[in-house]
Amino acid sequence: MKVVLFSQEIYNMLKYMDIVWLMSTINIIAYASDAKKNKYNKKINRFN
């Protein structure tokens, strides 16, 4: 019974870490695309 409880704890921890990893990955992708947009906008502003 204790082993089952222990594995459940690990599973919950991994699930939480997975969610955190997913969120940070989304944030990194969003940040990267924002940076690209900003670079692109600066180029456009230079021409105008």
Short mmCIF file of C-alpha atoms in Angstrom, two decimals:
data_model
loop_
_atom_site.label_atom_id
_atom_site.label_comp_id
_atom_site.label_asym_id
_atom_site.label_seq_id
_atom_site.Cartn_x
_atom_site.Cartn_y
_atom_site.Cartn_z
CA MET A 1 0.00 0.00 0.00
CA LYS A 2 2.83 2.37 0.87
CA VAL A 3 4.53 1.62 -2.46
CA VAL A 4 1.34 2.51 -4.35
CA LEU A 5 1.07 5.76 -2.41
CA PHE A 6 4.72 6.54 -3.15
CA SER A 7 4.34 5.93 -6.88
CA GLN A 8 1.20 8.09 -6.86
CA GLU A 9 3.22 10.91 -5.29
CA ILE A 10 5.92 10.56 -7.97
CA TYR A 11 3.27 10.45 -10.69
CA ASN A 12 1.66 13.64 -9.39
CA MET A 13 5.05 15.33 -9.15
CA LEU A 14 5.95 14.32 -12.73
CA LYS A 15 2.55 15.44 -13.97
CA TYR A 16 3.08 18.82 -12.29
CA MET A 17 6.60 19.10 -13.74
CA ASP A 18 5.22 18.22 -17.16
CA ILE A 19 2.68 21.05 -16.89
CA VAL A 20 5.41 23.47 -15.75
CA TRP A 21 7.63 22.36 -18.63
CA LEU A 22 4.78 22.82 -21.09
CA MET A 23 4.03 26.30 -19.78
CA SER A 24 7.69 27.36 -19.93
CA THR A 25 8.01 25.97 -23.47
CA ILE A 26 4.93 27.94 -24.55
CA ASN A 27 6.36 31.06 -22.90
CA ILE A 28 9.71 30.60 -24.68
CA ILE A 29 7.98 30.13 -28.05
CA ALA A 30 5.77 33.17 -27.44
CA TYR A 31 8.79 35.24 -26.38
CA ALA A 32 10.75 34.13 -29.47
CA SER A 33 7.91 34.99 -31.84
CA ASP A 34 7.46 38.37 -30.09
CA ALA A 35 11.17 39.09 -30.51
CA LYS A 36 10.93 38.20 -34.21
CA LYS A 37 7.89 40.46 -34.61
CA ASN A 38 9.70 43.32 -32.91
CA LYS A 39 12.72 42.89 -35.18
CA TYR A 40 10.43 42.80 -38.22
CA ASN A 41 8.52 45.89 -37.07
CA LYS A 42 11.76 47.80 -36.52
CA LYS A 43 12.83 46.93 -40.08
CA ILE A 44 9.47 48.15 -41.44
CA ASN A 45 9.70 51.37 -39.40
CA ARG A 46 13.14 52.06 -40.85
CA PHE A 47 11.71 51.95 -44.38
CA ASN A 48 8.71 54.17 -43.60
#
